Amino acid sequence: MFLTDKGNQPDISIKVCGYSKMLEIISSKWTVLVFYALENGSARYGEMGRRIEGISKKMLTQTLRQLERDGLVMRHLTPTIPPRVDYSLTPLGESMLKPMFELKKWAIDNFAIVEQARDRFDQTAAAHDFAENE
Amino acid sequence: MFLTDKGNQPDISIKVCGYSKMLEIISSKWTVLVFYALENGSARYGEMGRRIEGISKKMLTQTLRQLERDGLVMRHLTPTIPPRVDYSLTPLGESMLKPMFELKKWAIDNFAIVEQARDRFDQTAAAHDFAENE
DNA sequence: CCGTATCCTCCCGGATACTG
DNA sequence: CAGTATCCGGGAGGATACGG
């Protein structure tokens, strides 16, 4: 932690930053994948489980509950035997699609550049390490 | 993990989802706060440390390195004694501002609704727990 | 089919102390 | 001032088994 003298308090925090509010909603890697699975319409629980690579039942349920709690996703239970459960975006969830799409587009358009930057950075870092071990 | 029969492989994964690429860049809570601190221009290391509530030197450095590695932030060292280091967004970093603004705006406009949804959800969940303990 | 409960491991990130 | 090095505790999340 940094020391902060009185009269010069921190003004950037999770509580006031809009980006942080956003992250609070799409915090985990599973959240975005579930959101992605629902952006074109409703889907069943098991169906999503099979489509999303590497997700466990525990995390699928937990992620869906969290999105449901935030009012972005709704759950529809058909009480047959065995039961059938469909999930879909709420209007609030759908209102997130447009801004999310903008950012997704940025990522798709620029991720190659980011990866090139990473390679350059790792190269020069390695070269630097080599130099100081001589 | 879900079982996936052959011929029905998962098609949603971190590797192909644009949202995941996005999250890979702004993964942590500190990333967005640092980005937020730089969106209006360059800033010094210690200055950011004092402005961002609760961040440690370790995490500030680590977050800046990661953003630098991804090519979103650049580091400018003035080799005086004591040294002075300024950080700022690169053109690539600035190109992220517009889509990020869209999402920030959504969060600011809708976070109250999300919090109301949370309250409702927690209320009904509590009521349900109460009912089944009778 | 759609979950919960339990255990257990791994790694993120905080605290603290030291350096150029 | 601007970092690194080291230690360590807590929580996220995977594996597994069970329940309605």
Coordinates of C-alpha atoms (C1' of nucleotides) in Angstrom, one line a residue:
Chain A
M1 CA 0.0 0.0 0.0
F2 CA 1.1 3.5 -0.8
L3 CA 1.2 6.1 1.9
T4 CA -1.2 8.9 1.4
D5 CA -0.8 12.2 3.3
K6 CA -3.9 13.8 4.5
G7 CA -5.3 16.4 2.1
N8 CA -4.2 14.2 -0.8
Q9 CA -6.6 11.3 -0.6
P10 CA -6.9 8.6 -3.3
D11 CA -9.7 9.6 -5.8
I12 CA -9.6 6.5 -8.0
S13 CA -11.3 3.4 -6.5
I14 CA -13.5 0.5 -7.3
K15 CA -16.5 2.2 -5.9
V16 CA -16.4 5.2 -8.2
C17 CA -14.9 3.8 -11.4
G18 CA -17.4 2.9 -14.2
Y19 CA -14.9 0.3 -15.6
S20 CA -14.9 -1.4 -12.2
K21 CA -18.7 -1.6 -12.1
M22 CA -18.5 -3.2 -15.5
L23 CA -15.9 -5.7 -14.3
E24 CA -18.0 -6.5 -11.3
I25 CA -20.6 -7.9 -13.7
I26 CA -18.5 -9.7 -16.2
S27 CA -15.8 -10.5 -13.7
S28 CA -14.8 -14.1 -14.6
K29 CA -13.8 -15.9 -17.8
W30 CA -16.9 -18.0 -17.6
T31 CA -19.2 -15.0 -17.4
V32 CA -18.3 -13.8 -20.9
L33 CA -18.5 -17.3 -22.4
V34 CA -22.0 -17.8 -20.9
F35 CA -23.0 -14.3 -22.2
Y36 CA -21.6 -15.2 -25.5
A37 CA -23.6 -18.5 -25.6
L38 CA -26.8 -16.5 -25.0
E39 CA -26.3 -13.5 -27.2
N40 CA -28.1 -15.2 -30.1
G41 CA -31.1 -16.5 -28.1
S42 CA -32.0 -18.9 -25.4
A43 CA -30.2 -22.1 -24.6
R44 CA -30.6 -25.1 -22.3
Y45 CA -28.4 -25.8 -19.3
G46 CA -26.9 -29.0 -20.6
E47 CA -26.5 -27.6 -24.1
M48 CA -24.4 -24.7 -22.8
G49 CA -22.4 -27.1 -20.7
R50 CA -21.5 -29.1 -23.8
R51 CA -20.8 -26.1 -25.9
I52 CA -18.5 -24.2 -23.5
E53 CA -15.1 -25.9 -23.4
G54 CA -13.8 -26.9 -20.0
I55 CA -16.7 -25.5 -17.9
S56 CA -17.9 -27.6 -14.9
K57 CA -21.5 -27.9 -13.8
K58 CA -20.6 -26.0 -10.6
M59 CA -19.2 -23.0 -12.5
L60 CA -22.0 -23.0 -15.1
T61 CA -24.6 -22.9 -12.4
Q62 CA -22.7 -20.4 -10.3
T63 CA -22.2 -18.1 -13.3
L64 CA -25.8 -18.4 -14.4
R65 CA -27.0 -17.6 -10.9
Q66 CA -24.8 -14.5 -10.7
L67 CA -26.0 -13.2 -14.1
E68 CA -29.6 -14.0 -13.0
R69 CA -29.0 -12.1 -9.7
D70 CA -27.8 -9.1 -11.7
G71 CA -30.9 -9.2 -13.8
L72 CA -29.1 -9.9 -17.1
V73 CA -30.3 -13.4 -17.6
M74 CA -33.6 -15.1 -16.9
R75 CA -34.3 -18.7 -16.1
H76 CA -37.3 -20.6 -17.4
L77 CA -38.1 -24.0 -15.8
T78 CA -40.4 -26.5 -17.5
P79 CA -41.4 -28.9 -14.7
T80 CA -41.5 -32.1 -16.8
I81 CA -39.7 -35.2 -15.7
P82 CA -36.9 -34.9 -16.2
P83 CA -37.0 -31.2 -15.9
R84 CA -36.0 -28.8 -18.6
V85 CA -34.4 -25.4 -18.0
D86 CA -33.9 -22.7 -20.5
Y87 CA -31.9 -19.5 -20.0
S88 CA -32.0 -16.3 -22.0
L89 CA -31.0 -12.7 -21.8
T90 CA -33.4 -10.2 -20.2
P91 CA -34.0 -6.8 -21.8
L92 CA -31.4 -5.4 -19.5
G93 CA -29.0 -8.1 -20.7
E94 CA -29.8 -7.4 -24.3
S95 CA -29.1 -3.7 -23.7
M96 CA -25.6 -4.7 -22.9
L97 CA -25.1 -6.3 -26.3
K98 CA -24.3 -3.2 -28.2
P99 CA -21.5 -1.8 -26.0
M100 CA -20.2 -5.3 -25.5
F101 CA -20.2 -5.8 -29.3
E102 CA -18.1 -2.6 -29.7
L103 CA -15.4 -4.0 -27.4
K104 CA -15.5 -7.4 -28.9
K105 CA -15.0 -5.8 -32.3
W106 CA -12.0 -3.9 -30.9
A107 CA -10.5 -7.2 -29.5
I108 CA -11.0 -9.1 -32.8
D109 CA -9.6 -6.2 -34.8
N110 CA -6.6 -5.6 -32.6
F111 CA -5.7 -8.8 -30.9
A112 CA -3.0 -9.7 -33.5
I113 CA -1.3 -6.4 -32.8
V114 CA -1.4 -7.1 -29.1
E115 CA 0.2 -10.5 -29.6
Q116 CA 2.9 -8.9 -31.8
A117 CA 3.6 -6.4 -29.0
R118 CA 3.9 -9.3 -26.5
D119 CA 6.4 -11.1 -28.7
R120 CA 8.5 -8.0 -29.1
F121 CA 8.4 -7.3 -25.3
D122 CA 9.3 -10.8 -24.5
Q123 CA 12.2 -10.8 -27.0
T124 CA 13.7 -7.6 -25.7
A125 CA 13.3 -8.7 -22.1
A126 CA 15.1 -12.0 -22.9
A127 CA 17.9 -10.1 -24.7
H128 CA 18.2 -7.8 -21.7
D129 CA 18.5 -10.8 -19.3
F130 CA 21.1 -12.4 -21.6
A131 CA 23.2 -9.2 -21.6
E132 CA 23.3 -8.9 -17.8
N133 CA 24.4 -12.5 -17.4
E134 CA 27.6 -11.9 -19.3
Chain B
M1 CA -16.5 -31.0 -16.7
F2 CA -19.3 -32.0 -19.0
L3 CA -19.1 -35.1 -21.2
T4 CA -19.0 -34.3 -24.9
D5 CA -19.8 -37.1 -27.3
K6 CA -17.6 -37.1 -30.4
G7 CA -19.2 -35.3 -33.3
N8 CA -20.5 -32.7 -30.9
Q9 CA -17.5 -30.9 -29.7
P10 CA -17.6 -27.6 -27.7
D11 CA -17.5 -24.6 -30.0
I12 CA -17.3 -21.9 -27.4
S13 CA -13.9 -21.4 -25.8
I14 CA -11.5 -18.8 -24.5
K15 CA -9.4 -19.2 -27.7
V16 CA -12.2 -18.1 -30.1
C17 CA -14.4 -15.8 -28.1
G18 CA -13.8 -12.1 -28.7
Y19 CA -15.1 -11.2 -25.2
S20 CA -12.4 -13.5 -23.8
K21 CA -9.6 -11.8 -25.7
M22 CA -10.9 -8.6 -24.2
L23 CA -10.9 -10.0 -20.7
E24 CA -7.4 -11.3 -21.3
I25 CA -6.3 -7.7 -21.6
I26 CA -8.4 -6.0 -18.8
S27 CA -8.4 -9.1 -16.6
S28 CA -7.9 -7.7 -13.2
K29 CA -9.5 -5.0 -11.1
W30 CA -6.3 -3.1 -11.1
T31 CA -6.0 -3.0 -14.9
V32 CA -9.1 -1.0 -15.3
L33 CA -8.2 1.4 -12.5
V34 CA -4.7 2.0 -14.0
F35 CA -6.3 2.5 -17.5
Y36 CA -8.7 4.9 -15.9
A37 CA -5.9 6.8 -14.3
L38 CA -4.2 7.2 -17.7
E39 CA -7.2 8.0 -19.9
N40 CA -6.8 11.7 -19.6
G41 CA -3.0 11.8 -20.2
S42 CA 0.3 10.7 -18.7
A43 CA 1.0 10.2 -15.0
R44 CA 3.9 9.4 -12.8
Y45 CA 4.4 6.1 -11.0
G46 CA 4.1 7.4 -7.4
E47 CA 1.3 9.7 -8.4
M48 CA -0.8 6.8 -9.6
G49 CA 0.1 4.8 -6.5
R50 CA -1.3 7.6 -4.3
R51 CA -4.4 8.2 -6.5
I52 CA -5.5 4.5 -6.8
E53 CA -7.1 3.4 -3.5
G54 CA -5.6 0.2 -2.0
I55 CA -3.1 -0.6 -4.7
S56 CA 0.4 -1.9 -3.6
K57 CA 3.6 -1.1 -5.4
K58 CA 3.8 -4.7 -6.4
M59 CA 0.5 -4.7 -8.1
L60 CA 1.0 -1.3 -9.7
T61 CA 4.2 -2.4 -11.3
Q62 CA 2.8 -5.7 -12.3
T63 CA -0.2 -4.1 -13.9
L64 CA 1.8 -1.5 -15.7
R65 CA 4.2 -4.2 -17.1
Q66 CA 1.3 -6.2 -18.4
L67 CA -0.3 -3.2 -20.1
E68 CA 3.2 -2.3 -21.5
R69 CA 3.7 -5.8 -22.7
D70 CA 0.4 -5.7 -24.5
G71 CA 1.4 -2.5 -26.2
L72 CA -1.3 -0.4 -24.6
V73 CA 0.9 1.7 -22.3
M74 CA 4.3 3.2 -22.7
R75 CA 7.0 3.9 -20.1
H76 CA 9.1 7.0 -20.2
L77 CA 12.2 7.0 -17.9
T78 CA 14.0 10.2 -17.1
P79 CA 17.4 9.1 -15.7
T80 CA 17.8 11.8 -13.1
I81 CA 18.6 11.0 -9.4
P82 CA 16.2 10.1 -8.1
P83 CA 14.7 8.7 -11.3
R84 CA 11.4 9.9 -12.7
V85 CA 9.1 7.6 -14.6
D86 CA 6.0 8.6 -16.6
Y87 CA 3.4 6.3 -18.1
S88 CA 0.9 7.1 -20.9
L89 CA -1.4 5.3 -23.3
T90 CA 0.1 4.3 -26.7
P91 CA -2.0 5.0 -29.9
L92 CA -3.2 1.4 -29.5
G93 CA -4.2 2.1 -26.0
E94 CA -6.0 5.2 -27.0
S95 CA -7.9 3.3 -29.7
M96 CA -9.4 1.3 -26.9
L97 CA -10.9 4.4 -25.3
K98 CA -13.9 4.8 -27.4
P99 CA -15.3 1.2 -27.0
M100 CA -14.4 1.3 -23.3
F101 CA -16.3 4.6 -22.9
E102 CA -19.4 2.9 -24.4
L103 CA -19.3 0.2 -21.8
K104 CA -18.5 2.6 -19.0
K105 CA -21.5 4.6 -20.0
W106 CA -23.7 1.5 -19.9
A107 CA -22.4 0.6 -16.5
I108 CA -23.0 4.1 -15.1
D109 CA -26.5 4.3 -16.7
N110 CA -27.6 0.8 -15.5
F111 CA -25.7 -0.1 -12.4
A112 CA -28.5 1.1 -10.1
I113 CA -30.9 -1.2 -12.0
V114 CA -28.4 -4.1 -11.5
E115 CA -28.3 -3.3 -7.8
Q116 CA -32.1 -3.3 -7.5
A117 CA -32.2 -6.7 -9.3
R118 CA -29.6 -8.0 -6.7
D119 CA -31.8 -6.8 -3.8
R120 CA -34.9 -8.4 -5.3
F121 CA -33.0 -11.7 -5.9
D122 CA -31.5 -11.8 -2.4
Q123 CA -34.9 -11.0 -0.9
T124 CA -36.8 -13.8 -2.7
A125 CA -33.9 -16.2 -2.0
A126 CA -34.1 -15.4 1.7
A127 CA -37.9 -15.8 1.7
H128 CA -37.5 -19.2 0.0
D129 CA -35.0 -20.3 2.6
F130 CA -37.4 -19.2 5.4
A131 CA -40.3 -21.1 3.8
E132 CA -38.4 -24.4 3.6
N133 CA -37.2 -24.2 7.2
E134 CA -40.7 -24.2 8.6
Chain C
dC1 C1' -31.7 -33.6 -16.6
dC2 C1' -30.4 -30.2 -13.5
dG3 C1' -28.4 -29.2 -10.1
dT4 C1' -25.8 -29.3 -4.5
dA5 C1' -22.3 -30.5 -1.2
dT6 C1' -17.8 -31.5 0.1
dC7 C1' -13.1 -31.7 -0.2
dC8 C1' -8.7 -30.1 -1.8
dT9 C1' -5.3 -27.8 -4.5
dC10 C1' -3.2 -23.9 -6.6
dC11 C1' -2.1 -19.3 -7.3
dC12 C1' -3.3 -14.4 -6.7
dG13 C1' -2.1 -10.7 -4.3
dG14 C1' -1.1 -8.4 0.5
dA15 C1' 2.7 -7.5 3.9
dT16 C1' 7.2 -6.5 4.6
dA17 C1' 12.0 -5.6 3.8
dC18 C1' 15.7 -4.4 0.7
dT19 C1' 18.2 -1.9 -3.6
dG20 C1' 20.0 1.4 -7.4
Chain D
dC1 C1' 11.7 7.7 -6.4
dA2 C1' 10.8 3.6 -8.5
dG3 C1' 11.1 -0.5 -8.2
dT4 C1' 12.5 -6.2 -6.6
dA5 C1' 12.6 -10.3 -3.5
dT6 C1' 10.5 -13.3 -0.4
dC7 C1' 7.1 -15.2 2.4
dC8 C1' 2.5 -16.7 3.2
dG9 C1' -2.8 -16.8 4.0
dG10 C1' -7.4 -17.0 1.8
dG11 C1' -10.4 -17.8 -1.7
dA12 C1' -11.4 -19.3 -6.6
dG13 C1' -12.5 -23.1 -8.8
dG14 C1' -11.6 -28.3 -10.3
dA15 C1' -12.9 -33.3 -9.1
dT16 C1' -16.0 -36.2 -7.3
dA17 C1' -20.2 -38.0 -5.4
dC18 C1' -24.9 -37.5 -4.2
dG19 C1' -30.0 -35.6 -4.5
dG20 C1' -34.9 -34.2 -6.6

